[in-house]
């Protein structure tokens, strides 16, 4: 098959990492506590460009970066409390380029206010990280999130498996991430109870691909994004390479092509957009013999239709 050149790309997984994110983690770092400018020290230690104060400026930086690589659109993630306001400004500045999702902790007392703020800011999805905030996705505390998703037509993104946050490690922030909370059995229960909602699980299930696909047979509202290096394969012998991962997802009964969403898990500058992730995944799709139509579906069409 002829390799696809200049494909349309809609990245399902880009962390915005505005000034709020750096400040949020800098304040948690015991090593930076008491310093006159902990954010500046955090930026230096992380080896990144300091995010501009104005979200619109960071949005412009991302828009120029996507232009450089020929990427048409991206979903921007808010990865810290209150970042929905910055994401909202970015989306309003570039409505044809960006879609906004925001992380929430369902346990916060002002959850309803946060969810309504997200909608007011123009965001289209909610991010749940059970391992970070210590809850199961079928706990009662999550029910208001699903109700809001139904009311406001939000997409629900749920991280399963091991959760490593590099910025926490580099800033000396302790606190255990408990993988047990990302139980695929509990997720599938929620999928079946909320058939009218769309759920995205990143990184091909992040080590739970086999069990998730087996449990979710017959389920039509589960989507997988392809983002990151998928390093979970190192601990999963049945997946020796990315080609085997794609092959499993494509051939799984009642799953397949239409629910695979391309993503990179890009985060900060100067690294910017992760062209390496795109190149490796496109190479795999070409080796598997996917048609131009099928490649387009994964890189752009499936997410565009979902949104």
PDB file of C-alpha atoms in Angstrom:
ATOM      1  CA  UNK A   1       0.000   0.000   0.000  1.00  0.00           C
ATOM      2  CA  UNK A   2       1.232   3.505  -0.806  1.00  0.00           C
ATOM      3  CA  UNK A   3       2.224   5.392   2.354  1.00  0.00           C
ATOM      4  CA  UNK A   4      -0.103   8.257   3.189  1.00  0.00           C
ATOM      5  CA  UNK A   5       1.493  11.690   2.816  1.00  0.00           C
ATOM      6  CA  UNK A   6       0.276  14.946   4.406  1.00  0.00           C
ATOM      7  CA  UNK A   7      -2.624  13.364   6.295  1.00  0.00           C
ATOM      8  CA  UNK A   8      -5.156  15.370   8.269  1.00  0.00           C
ATOM      9  CA  UNK A   9      -4.343  15.132  11.982  1.00  0.00           C
ATOM     10  CA  UNK A  10      -6.559  15.713  15.019  1.00  0.00           C
ATOM     11  CA  UNK A  11      -4.491  15.083  18.161  1.00  0.00           C
ATOM     12  CA  UNK A  12      -6.723  13.733  20.937  1.00  0.00           C
ATOM     13  CA  UNK A  13      -4.218  14.233  23.774  1.00  0.00           C
ATOM     14  CA  UNK A  14      -2.238  17.451  24.327  1.00  0.00           C
ATOM     15  CA  UNK A  15      -1.601  18.892  27.800  1.00  0.00           C
ATOM     16  CA  UNK A  16      -1.807  22.698  27.745  1.00  0.00           C
ATOM     17  CA  UNK A  17       0.451  23.167  30.806  1.00  0.00           C
ATOM     18  CA  UNK A  18      -0.376  26.814  31.417  1.00  0.00           C
ATOM     19  CA  UNK A  19       1.045  28.929  34.243  1.00  0.00           C
ATOM     20  CA  UNK A  20      -1.557  27.411  36.604  1.00  0.00           C
ATOM     21  CA  UNK A  21      -0.043  23.948  36.223  1.00  0.00           C
ATOM     22  CA  UNK A  22       3.486  25.061  37.089  1.00  0.00           C
ATOM     23  CA  UNK A  23       2.215  27.038  40.083  1.00  0.00           C
ATOM     24  CA  UNK A  24       0.042  24.169  41.274  1.00  0.00           C
ATOM     25  CA  UNK A  25       2.929  21.703  41.374  1.00  0.00           C
ATOM     26  CA  UNK A  26       5.474  24.233  42.640  1.00  0.00           C
ATOM     27  CA  UNK A  27       3.260  24.884  45.665  1.00  0.00           C
ATOM     28  CA  UNK A  28       3.137  21.156  46.422  1.00  0.00           C
ATOM     29  CA  UNK A  29       6.908  20.696  46.324  1.00  0.00           C
ATOM     30  CA  UNK A  30       8.505  20.560  49.804  1.00  0.00           C
ATOM     31  CA  UNK A  31      11.833  21.377  48.155  1.00  0.00           C
ATOM     32  CA  UNK A  32      10.509  24.681  46.790  1.00  0.00           C
ATOM     33  CA  UNK A  33       8.466  25.723  49.800  1.00  0.00           C
ATOM     34  CA  UNK A  34       9.559  29.066  51.207  1.00  0.00           C
ATOM     35  CA  UNK A  35      11.516  30.144  48.144  1.00  0.00           C
ATOM     36  CA  UNK A  36      10.804  33.686  46.910  1.00  0.00           C
ATOM     37  CA  UNK A  37       9.848  32.527  43.397  1.00  0.00           C
ATOM     38  CA  UNK A  38       9.038  28.787  43.446  1.00  0.00           C
ATOM     39  CA  UNK A  39       7.526  28.847  39.955  1.00  0.00           C
ATOM     40  CA  UNK A  40      10.747  30.163  38.391  1.00  0.00           C
ATOM     41  CA  UNK A  41      12.784  27.525  40.227  1.00  0.00           C
ATOM     42  CA  UNK A  42      10.341  24.830  39.092  1.00  0.00           C
ATOM     43  CA  UNK A  43      10.663  25.924  35.463  1.00  0.00           C
ATOM     44  CA  UNK A  44      14.459  25.826  35.714  1.00  0.00           C
ATOM     45  CA  UNK A  45      14.484  22.415  37.356  1.00  0.00           C
ATOM     46  CA  UNK A  46      12.087  21.013  34.789  1.00  0.00           C
ATOM     47  CA  UNK A  47      14.167  22.398  31.929  1.00  0.00           C
ATOM     48  CA  UNK A  48      11.176  23.878  30.132  1.00  0.00           C
ATOM     49  CA  UNK A  49      10.172  27.188  28.629  1.00  0.00           C
ATOM     50  CA  UNK A  50       8.233  29.245  31.173  1.00  0.00           C
ATOM     51  CA  UNK A  51       4.607  29.356  30.043  1.00  0.00           C
ATOM     52  CA  UNK A  52       3.510  32.897  29.173  1.00  0.00           C
ATOM     53  CA  UNK A  53       1.277  34.627  31.695  1.00  0.00           C
ATOM     54  CA  UNK A  54      -1.570  34.984  29.202  1.00  0.00           C
ATOM     55  CA  UNK A  55      -3.253  31.739  28.055  1.00  0.00           C
ATOM     56  CA  UNK A  56      -3.879  33.288  24.650  1.00  0.00           C
ATOM     57  CA  UNK A  57      -0.110  33.623  24.147  1.00  0.00           C
ATOM     58  CA  UNK A  58       0.441  29.959  24.997  1.00  0.00           C
ATOM     59  CA  UNK A  59      -2.424  29.050  22.656  1.00  0.00           C
ATOM     60  CA  UNK A  60      -0.667  31.009  19.905  1.00  0.00           C
ATOM     61  CA  UNK A  61       2.548  29.105  20.667  1.00  0.00           C
ATOM     62  CA  UNK A  62       0.685  25.807  20.283  1.00  0.00           C
ATOM     63  CA  UNK A  63      -1.103  26.947  17.114  1.00  0.00           C
ATOM     64  CA  UNK A  64       2.241  27.862  15.526  1.00  0.00           C
ATOM     65  CA  UNK A  65       3.689  24.526  16.623  1.00  0.00           C
ATOM     66  CA  UNK A  66       0.821  22.599  15.075  1.00  0.00           C
ATOM     67  CA  UNK A  67       1.201  24.631  11.888  1.00  0.00           C
ATOM     68  CA  UNK A  68       4.870  23.652  11.781  1.00  0.00           C
ATOM     69  CA  UNK A  69       3.962  19.955  11.711  1.00  0.00           C
ATOM     70  CA  UNK A  70       0.811  20.175   9.630  1.00  0.00           C
ATOM     71  CA  UNK A  71      -1.569  19.317  12.483  1.00  0.00           C
ATOM     72  CA  UNK A  72      -5.076  20.657  11.932  1.00  0.00           C
ATOM     73  CA  UNK A  73      -6.607  20.327  15.421  1.00  0.00           C
ATOM     74  CA  UNK A  74      -5.888  19.230  18.979  1.00  0.00           C
ATOM     75  CA  UNK A  75      -7.679  18.532  22.232  1.00  0.00           C
ATOM     76  CA  UNK A  76      -6.089  20.622  24.989  1.00  0.00           C
ATOM     77  CA  UNK A  77      -6.095  19.140  28.496  1.00  0.00           C
ATOM     78  CA  UNK A  78      -6.391  21.185  31.658  1.00  0.00           C
ATOM     79  CA  UNK A  79      -4.170  19.253  34.085  1.00  0.00           C
ATOM     80  CA  UNK A  80      -4.558  21.255  37.302  1.00  0.00           C
ATOM     81  CA  UNK A  81      -7.435  22.737  39.317  1.00  0.00           C
ATOM     82  CA  UNK A  82      -8.890  25.934  37.843  1.00  0.00           C
ATOM     83  CA  UNK A  83      -7.042  25.538  34.533  1.00  0.00           C
ATOM     84  CA  UNK A  84     -10.431  25.389  32.805  1.00  0.00           C
ATOM     85  CA  UNK A  85     -10.356  29.187  32.610  1.00  0.00           C
ATOM     86  CA  UNK A  86      -7.051  29.169  30.713  1.00  0.00           C
ATOM     87  CA  UNK A  87      -8.225  26.347  28.454  1.00  0.00           C
ATOM     88  CA  UNK A  88     -11.402  28.299  27.771  1.00  0.00           C
ATOM     89  CA  UNK A  89      -9.407  31.363  26.719  1.00  0.00           C
ATOM     90  CA  UNK A  90      -7.257  29.216  24.437  1.00  0.00           C
ATOM     91  CA  UNK A  91     -10.318  27.680  22.785  1.00  0.00           C
ATOM     92  CA  UNK A  92     -11.978  31.062  22.325  1.00  0.00           C
ATOM     93  CA  UNK A  93      -8.800  32.447  20.753  1.00  0.00           C
ATOM     94  CA  UNK A  94      -8.557  29.526  18.296  1.00  0.00           C
ATOM     95  CA  UNK A  95     -12.006  27.924  18.053  1.00  0.00           C
ATOM     96  CA  UNK A  96     -11.174  26.105  14.816  1.00  0.00           C
ATOM     97  CA  UNK A  97      -7.959  24.589  16.202  1.00  0.00           C
ATOM     98  CA  UNK A  98      -8.602  23.557  19.789  1.00  0.00           C
ATOM     99  CA  UNK A  99     -11.135  21.622  21.860  1.00  0.00           C
ATOM    100  CA  UNK A 100     -10.881  21.821  25.652  1.00  0.00           C
ATOM    101  CA  UNK A 101     -11.050  19.082  28.310  1.00  0.00           C
ATOM    102  CA  UNK A 102     -10.498  19.638  32.051  1.00  0.00           C
ATOM    103  CA  UNK A 103      -9.347  17.344  34.859  1.00  0.00           C
ATOM    104  CA  UNK A 104     -11.651  17.208  37.876  1.00  0.00           C
ATOM    105  CA  UNK A 105     -11.487  15.519  41.255  1.00  0.00           C
ATOM    106  CA  UNK A 106     -15.019  14.206  41.908  1.00  0.00           C
ATOM    107  CA  UNK A 107     -14.375  14.382  45.656  1.00  0.00           C
ATOM    108  CA  UNK A 108     -14.140  18.182  45.849  1.00  0.00           C
ATOM    109  CA  UNK A 109     -17.075  19.814  47.670  1.00  0.00           C
ATOM    110  CA  UNK A 110     -17.678  22.329  44.858  1.00  0.00           C
ATOM    111  CA  UNK A 111     -17.791  19.720  42.092  1.00  0.00           C
ATOM    112  CA  UNK A 112     -21.023  21.013  40.583  1.00  0.00           C
ATOM    113  CA  UNK A 113     -19.623  24.529  40.418  1.00  0.00           C
ATOM    114  CA  UNK A 114     -16.457  23.269  38.707  1.00  0.00           C
ATOM    115  CA  UNK A 115     -18.442  21.297  36.135  1.00  0.00           C
ATOM    116  CA  UNK A 116     -20.662  24.285  35.351  1.00  0.00           C
ATOM    117  CA  UNK A 117     -17.579  26.520  35.037  1.00  0.00           C
ATOM    118  CA  UNK A 118     -16.137  24.071  32.505  1.00  0.00           C
ATOM    119  CA  UNK A 119     -19.242  24.315  30.380  1.00  0.00           C
ATOM    120  CA  UNK A 120     -19.335  28.103  30.684  1.00  0.00           C
ATOM    121  CA  UNK A 121     -15.713  28.167  29.503  1.00  0.00           C
ATOM    122  CA  UNK A 122     -16.724  26.199  26.412  1.00  0.00           C
ATOM    123  CA  UNK A 123     -15.019  22.910  27.307  1.00  0.00           C
ATOM    124  CA  UNK A 124     -16.221  19.633  25.803  1.00  0.00           C
ATOM    125  CA  UNK A 125     -14.775  16.922  28.033  1.00  0.00           C
ATOM    126  CA  UNK A 126     -13.970  15.951  31.604  1.00  0.00           C
ATOM    127  CA  UNK A 127     -10.799  14.117  32.662  1.00  0.00           C
ATOM    128  CA  UNK A 128     -10.843  11.574  35.496  1.00  0.00           C
ATOM    129  CA  UNK A 129      -7.676  10.191  37.131  1.00  0.00           C
ATOM    130  CA  UNK A 130      -8.802   7.578  39.692  1.00  0.00           C
ATOM    131  CA  UNK A 131      -5.254   6.599  40.720  1.00  0.00           C
ATOM    132  CA  UNK A 132      -4.431  10.213  41.553  1.00  0.00           C
ATOM    133  CA  UNK A 133      -7.544  11.019  43.566  1.00  0.00           C
ATOM    134  CA  UNK A 134      -8.283   7.584  45.075  1.00  0.00           C
ATOM    135  CA  UNK A 135     -11.731   6.553  43.893  1.00  0.00           C
ATOM    136  CA  UNK A 136     -13.265   3.859  41.727  1.00  0.00           C
ATOM    137  CA  UNK A 137     -15.103   5.011  38.630  1.00  0.00           C
ATOM    138  CA  UNK A 138     -18.315   3.349  39.799  1.00  0.00           C
ATOM    139  CA  UNK A 139     -18.211   5.024  43.236  1.00  0.00           C
ATOM    140  CA  UNK A 140     -21.145   7.246  44.098  1.00  0.00           C
ATOM    141  CA  UNK A 141     -18.859  10.269  44.113  1.00  0.00           C
ATOM    142  CA  UNK A 142     -18.499   9.976  40.316  1.00  0.00           C
ATOM    143  CA  UNK A 143     -22.217   9.892  39.538  1.00  0.00           C
ATOM    144  CA  UNK A 144     -22.573  13.709  39.334  1.00  0.00           C
ATOM    145  CA  UNK A 145     -19.800  13.749  36.725  1.00  0.00           C
ATOM    146  CA  UNK A 146     -21.680  11.320  34.491  1.00  0.00           C
ATOM    147  CA  UNK A 147     -24.936  13.212  35.033  1.00  0.00           C
ATOM    148  CA  UNK A 148     -23.246  16.464  34.011  1.00  0.00           C
ATOM    149  CA  UNK A 149     -21.686  14.744  30.999  1.00  0.00           C
ATOM    150  CA  UNK A 150     -25.142  13.640  29.929  1.00  0.00           C
ATOM    151  CA  UNK A 151     -26.708  17.044  30.554  1.00  0.00           C
ATOM    152  CA  UNK A 152     -23.998  19.050  28.797  1.00  0.00           C
ATOM    153  CA  UNK A 153     -22.956  16.425  26.220  1.00  0.00           C
ATOM    154  CA  UNK A 154     -19.419  16.098  27.550  1.00  0.00           C
ATOM    155  CA  UNK A 155     -16.960  13.358  26.690  1.00  0.00           C
ATOM    156  CA  UNK A 156     -15.556  11.436  29.681  1.00  0.00           C
ATOM    157  CA  UNK A 157     -11.842  10.610  29.656  1.00  0.00           C
ATOM    158  CA  UNK A 158     -10.691   8.030  32.223  1.00  0.00           C
ATOM    159  CA  UNK A 159      -7.073   7.086  32.885  1.00  0.00           C
ATOM    160  CA  UNK A 160      -6.455   3.433  33.781  1.00  0.00           C
ATOM    161  CA  UNK A 161      -3.296   1.621  34.828  1.00  0.00           C
ATOM    162  CA  UNK A 162      -0.093   3.025  36.240  1.00  0.00           C
ATOM    163  CA  UNK A 163       0.032   6.809  36.457  1.00  0.00           C
ATOM    164  CA  UNK A 164       3.411   8.521  36.376  1.00  0.00           C
ATOM    165  CA  UNK A 165       3.593  12.308  36.396  1.00  0.00           C
ATOM    166  CA  UNK A 166       7.123  13.395  35.552  1.00  0.00           C
ATOM    167  CA  UNK A 167       6.676  16.904  36.884  1.00  0.00           C
ATOM    168  CA  UNK A 168       5.860  15.544  40.348  1.00  0.00           C
ATOM    169  CA  UNK A 169       8.940  13.334  40.408  1.00  0.00           C
ATOM    170  CA  UNK A 170      11.265  16.105  39.250  1.00  0.00           C
ATOM    171  CA  UNK A 171       9.957  18.499  41.889  1.00  0.00           C
ATOM    172  CA  UNK A 172      10.218  15.960  44.712  1.00  0.00           C
ATOM    173  CA  UNK A 173       6.481  15.687  45.324  1.00  0.00           C
ATOM    174  CA  UNK A 174       5.588  12.530  47.219  1.00  0.00           C
ATOM    175  CA  UNK A 175       2.286  10.706  47.244  1.00  0.00           C
ATOM    176  CA  UNK A 176       1.387   7.282  45.999  1.00  0.00           C
ATOM    177  CA  UNK A 177      -0.596   6.691  42.832  1.00  0.00           C
ATOM    178  CA  UNK A 178      -2.751   3.619  43.394  1.00  0.00           C
ATOM    179  CA  UNK A 179      -3.275   1.670  40.190  1.00  0.00           C
ATOM    180  CA  UNK A 180      -5.968  -0.506  41.773  1.00  0.00           C
ATOM    181  CA  UNK A 181      -8.474   2.329  41.401  1.00  0.00           C
ATOM    182  CA  UNK A 182      -8.286   2.034  37.623  1.00  0.00           C
ATOM    183  CA  UNK A 183     -10.049  -1.316  37.579  1.00  0.00           C
ATOM    184  CA  UNK A 184     -11.296  -2.113  34.045  1.00  0.00           C
ATOM    185  CA  UNK A 185     -14.128  -4.247  35.438  1.00  0.00           C
ATOM    186  CA  UNK A 186     -15.578  -1.243  37.235  1.00  0.00           C
ATOM    187  CA  UNK A 187     -15.133   0.899  34.149  1.00  0.00           C
ATOM    188  CA  UNK A 188     -17.025  -1.548  31.967  1.00  0.00           C
ATOM    189  CA  UNK A 189     -19.856  -1.486  34.485  1.00  0.00           C
ATOM    190  CA  UNK A 190     -20.066   2.284  34.020  1.00  0.00           C
ATOM    191  CA  UNK A 191     -19.852   1.948  30.244  1.00  0.00           C
ATOM    192  CA  UNK A 192     -22.875  -0.341  30.260  1.00  0.00           C
ATOM    193  CA  UNK A 193     -24.816   1.901  32.657  1.00  0.00           C
ATOM    194  CA  UNK A 194     -24.140   4.995  30.527  1.00  0.00           C
ATOM    195  CA  UNK A 195     -24.491   3.801  26.969  1.00  0.00           C
ATOM    196  CA  UNK A 196     -25.373   7.304  25.785  1.00  0.00           C
ATOM    197  CA  UNK A 197     -22.012   8.732  26.938  1.00  0.00           C
ATOM    198  CA  UNK A 198     -18.682   8.448  25.122  1.00  0.00           C
ATOM    199  CA  UNK A 199     -15.681   7.348  27.213  1.00  0.00           C
ATOM    200  CA  UNK A 200     -12.045   7.645  26.149  1.00  0.00           C
ATOM    201  CA  UNK A 201      -9.269   5.601  27.770  1.00  0.00           C
ATOM    202  CA  UNK A 202      -5.746   6.767  26.882  1.00  0.00           C
ATOM    203  CA  UNK A 203      -2.599   4.862  25.936  1.00  0.00           C
ATOM    204  CA  UNK A 204      -4.511   1.855  24.512  1.00  0.00           C
ATOM    205  CA  UNK A 205      -5.744   1.057  28.034  1.00  0.00           C
ATOM    206  CA  UNK A 206      -2.286   1.573  29.577  1.00  0.00           C
ATOM    207  CA  UNK A 207      -1.600  -2.094  30.281  1.00  0.00           C
ATOM    208  CA  UNK A 208      -5.233  -3.201  30.460  1.00  0.00           C
ATOM    209  CA  UNK A 209      -5.866  -3.595  26.737  1.00  0.00           C
ATOM    210  CA  UNK A 210      -6.557  -7.335  26.732  1.00  0.00           C
ATOM    211  CA  UNK A 211      -8.855  -7.353  29.755  1.00  0.00           C
ATOM    212  CA  UNK A 212     -10.609  -4.152  28.754  1.00  0.00           C
ATOM    213  CA  UNK A 213     -11.456  -5.374  25.263  1.00  0.00           C
ATOM    214  CA  UNK A 214     -12.581  -8.760  26.581  1.00  0.00           C
ATOM    215  CA  UNK A 215     -14.812  -7.231  29.246  1.00  0.00           C
ATOM    216  CA  UNK A 216     -16.233  -4.614  26.899  1.00  0.00           C
ATOM    217  CA  UNK A 217     -17.482  -6.940  24.164  1.00  0.00           C
ATOM    218  CA  UNK A 218     -20.760  -5.551  22.899  1.00  0.00           C
ATOM    219  CA  UNK A 219     -20.043  -2.106  24.346  1.00  0.00           C
ATOM    220  CA  UNK A 220     -20.248   0.692  21.777  1.00  0.00           C
ATOM    221  CA  UNK A 221     -19.233   3.775  23.789  1.00  0.00           C
ATOM    222  CA  UNK A 222     -15.591   2.932  24.550  1.00  0.00           C
ATOM    223  CA  UNK A 223     -12.799   4.682  22.661  1.00  0.00           C
ATOM    224  CA  UNK A 224      -9.040   4.231  23.023  1.00  0.00           C
ATOM    225  CA  UNK A 225      -6.444   6.872  22.319  1.00  0.00           C
ATOM    226  CA  UNK A 226      -3.027   5.873  21.028  1.00  0.00           C
ATOM    227  CA  UNK A 227      -1.040   8.526  22.896  1.00  0.00           C
ATOM    228  CA  UNK A 228       2.462   8.472  24.403  1.00  0.00           C
ATOM    229  CA  UNK A 229       5.274   5.977  23.914  1.00  0.00           C
ATOM    230  CA  UNK A 230       3.044   3.234  25.389  1.00  0.00           C
ATOM    231  CA  UNK A 231       5.859   2.156  27.692  1.00  0.00           C
ATOM    232  CA  UNK A 232       3.432  -0.162  29.495  1.00  0.00           C
ATOM    233  CA  UNK A 233       4.320  -2.731  26.820  1.00  0.00           C
ATOM    234  CA  UNK A 234       7.621  -3.348  28.649  1.00  0.00           C
ATOM    235  CA  UNK A 235       5.705  -5.116  31.413  1.00  0.00           C
ATOM    236  CA  UNK A 236       3.286  -6.902  29.086  1.00  0.00           C
ATOM    237  CA  UNK A 237       5.016  -9.735  27.149  1.00  0.00           C
ATOM    238  CA  UNK A 238       1.984 -10.394  24.986  1.00  0.00           C
ATOM    239  CA  UNK A 239       2.598  -7.026  23.309  1.00  0.00           C
ATOM    240  CA  UNK A 240       6.218  -7.081  22.106  1.00  0.00           C
ATOM    241  CA  UNK A 241       5.769  -3.985  19.954  1.00  0.00           C
ATOM    242  CA  UNK A 242       3.333  -1.260  18.982  1.00  0.00           C
ATOM    243  CA  UNK A 243       2.300  -3.166  15.890  1.00  0.00           C
ATOM    244  CA  UNK A 244       0.868  -5.956  18.056  1.00  0.00           C
ATOM    245  CA  UNK A 245      -1.077  -3.365  20.075  1.00  0.00           C
ATOM    246  CA  UNK A 246      -2.644  -1.798  16.994  1.00  0.00           C
ATOM    247  CA  UNK A 247      -3.406  -5.236  15.568  1.00  0.00           C
ATOM    248  CA  UNK A 248      -5.207  -6.298  18.758  1.00  0.00           C
ATOM    249  CA  UNK A 249      -7.345  -3.158  18.909  1.00  0.00           C
ATOM    250  CA  UNK A 250      -8.184  -3.270  15.215  1.00  0.00           C
ATOM    251  CA  UNK A 251      -9.201  -6.937  15.259  1.00  0.00           C
ATOM    252  CA  UNK A 252     -11.064  -7.039  18.584  1.00  0.00           C
ATOM    253  CA  UNK A 253     -14.705  -8.152  18.311  1.00  0.00           C
ATOM    254  CA  UNK A 254     -17.148  -5.232  18.549  1.00  0.00           C
ATOM    255  CA  UNK A 255     -14.304  -2.718  18.730  1.00  0.00           C
ATOM    256  CA  UNK A 256     -11.994  -1.984  15.798  1.00  0.00           C
ATOM    257  CA  UNK A 257     -11.102   0.901  13.549  1.00  0.00           C
ATOM    258  CA  UNK A 258     -13.842   3.428  14.288  1.00  0.00           C
ATOM    259  CA  UNK A 259     -13.017   3.794  17.998  1.00  0.00           C
ATOM    260  CA  UNK A 260      -9.251   4.303  17.854  1.00  0.00           C
ATOM    261  CA  UNK A 261      -8.198   7.940  18.292  1.00  0.00           C
ATOM    262  CA  UNK A 262      -4.712   9.208  17.508  1.00  0.00           C
ATOM    263  CA  UNK A 263      -2.956  11.143  20.271  1.00  0.00           C
ATOM    264  CA  UNK A 264       0.575  12.145  21.247  1.00  0.00           C
ATOM    265  CA  UNK A 265       0.512  13.162  24.955  1.00  0.00           C
ATOM    266  CA  UNK A 266       2.475  16.306  24.111  1.00  0.00           C
ATOM    267  CA  UNK A 267       3.087  18.588  27.080  1.00  0.00           C
ATOM    268  CA  UNK A 268       5.671  21.360  27.250  1.00  0.00           C
ATOM    269  CA  UNK A 269       8.079  23.444  25.234  1.00  0.00           C
ATOM    270  CA  UNK A 270      10.741  23.366  23.905  1.00  0.00           C
ATOM    271  CA  UNK A 271       9.918  19.723  23.105  1.00  0.00           C
ATOM    272  CA  UNK A 272       6.515  20.793  21.796  1.00  0.00           C
ATOM    273  CA  UNK A 273       4.438  18.495  19.637  1.00  0.00           C
ATOM    274  CA  UNK A 274       5.680  14.907  19.723  1.00  0.00           C
ATOM    275  CA  UNK A 275       6.466  14.207  16.099  1.00  0.00           C
ATOM    276  CA  UNK A 276       8.268  11.029  17.187  1.00  0.00           C
ATOM    277  CA  UNK A 277       5.008   9.520  18.436  1.00  0.00           C
ATOM    278  CA  UNK A 278       3.231  10.409  15.211  1.00  0.00           C
ATOM    279  CA  UNK A 279       5.994   9.002  13.013  1.00  0.00           C
ATOM    280  CA  UNK A 280       6.155   5.688  14.875  1.00  0.00           C
ATOM    281  CA  UNK A 281       2.388   5.220  14.799  1.00  0.00           C
ATOM    282  CA  UNK A 282       2.008   6.141  11.146  1.00  0.00           C
ATOM    283  CA  UNK A 283       4.791   3.691  10.316  1.00  0.00           C
ATOM    284  CA  UNK A 284       2.918   0.943  12.186  1.00  0.00           C
ATOM    285  CA  UNK A 285      -0.322   1.716  10.349  1.00  0.00           C
ATOM    286  CA  UNK A 286       1.501   1.558   7.024  1.00  0.00           C
ATOM    287  CA  UNK A 287       3.165  -1.755   7.940  1.00  0.00           C
ATOM    288  CA  UNK A 288      -0.226  -3.193   8.844  1.00  0.00           C
ATOM    289  CA  UNK A 289      -1.468  -2.275   5.387  1.00  0.00           C
ATOM    290  CA  UNK A 290      -4.193   0.145   6.448  1.00  0.00           C
ATOM    291  CA  UNK A 291      -5.826   1.990   3.583  1.00  0.00           C
ATOM    292  CA  UNK A 292      -5.751   5.760   3.252  1.00  0.00           C
ATOM    293  CA  UNK A 293      -9.355   5.840   4.456  1.00  0.00           C
ATOM    294  CA  UNK A 294      -8.503   3.775   7.542  1.00  0.00           C
ATOM    295  CA  UNK A 295      -5.461   5.890   8.401  1.00  0.00           C
ATOM    296  CA  UNK A 296      -7.562   9.037   8.031  1.00  0.00           C
ATOM    297  CA  UNK A 297     -10.168   7.598  10.396  1.00  0.00           C
ATOM    298  CA  UNK A 298      -7.611   7.046  13.156  1.00  0.00           C
ATOM    299  CA  UNK A 299      -5.669  10.268  12.658  1.00  0.00           C
ATOM    300  CA  UNK A 300      -8.649  12.574  12.207  1.00  0.00           C
ATOM    301  CA  UNK A 301     -12.049  11.261  11.249  1.00  0.00           C
ATOM    302  CA  UNK A 302     -13.035   9.255  14.319  1.00  0.00           C
ATOM    303  CA  UNK A 303     -12.381  12.105  16.765  1.00  0.00           C
ATOM    304  CA  UNK A 304     -13.927  14.720  14.479  1.00  0.00           C
ATOM    305  CA  UNK A 305     -17.088  12.632  14.306  1.00  0.00           C
ATOM    306  CA  UNK A 306     -17.124  12.044  18.055  1.00  0.00           C
ATOM    307  CA  UNK A 307     -16.862  15.763  18.796  1.00  0.00           C
TER     308      UNK A 307
END
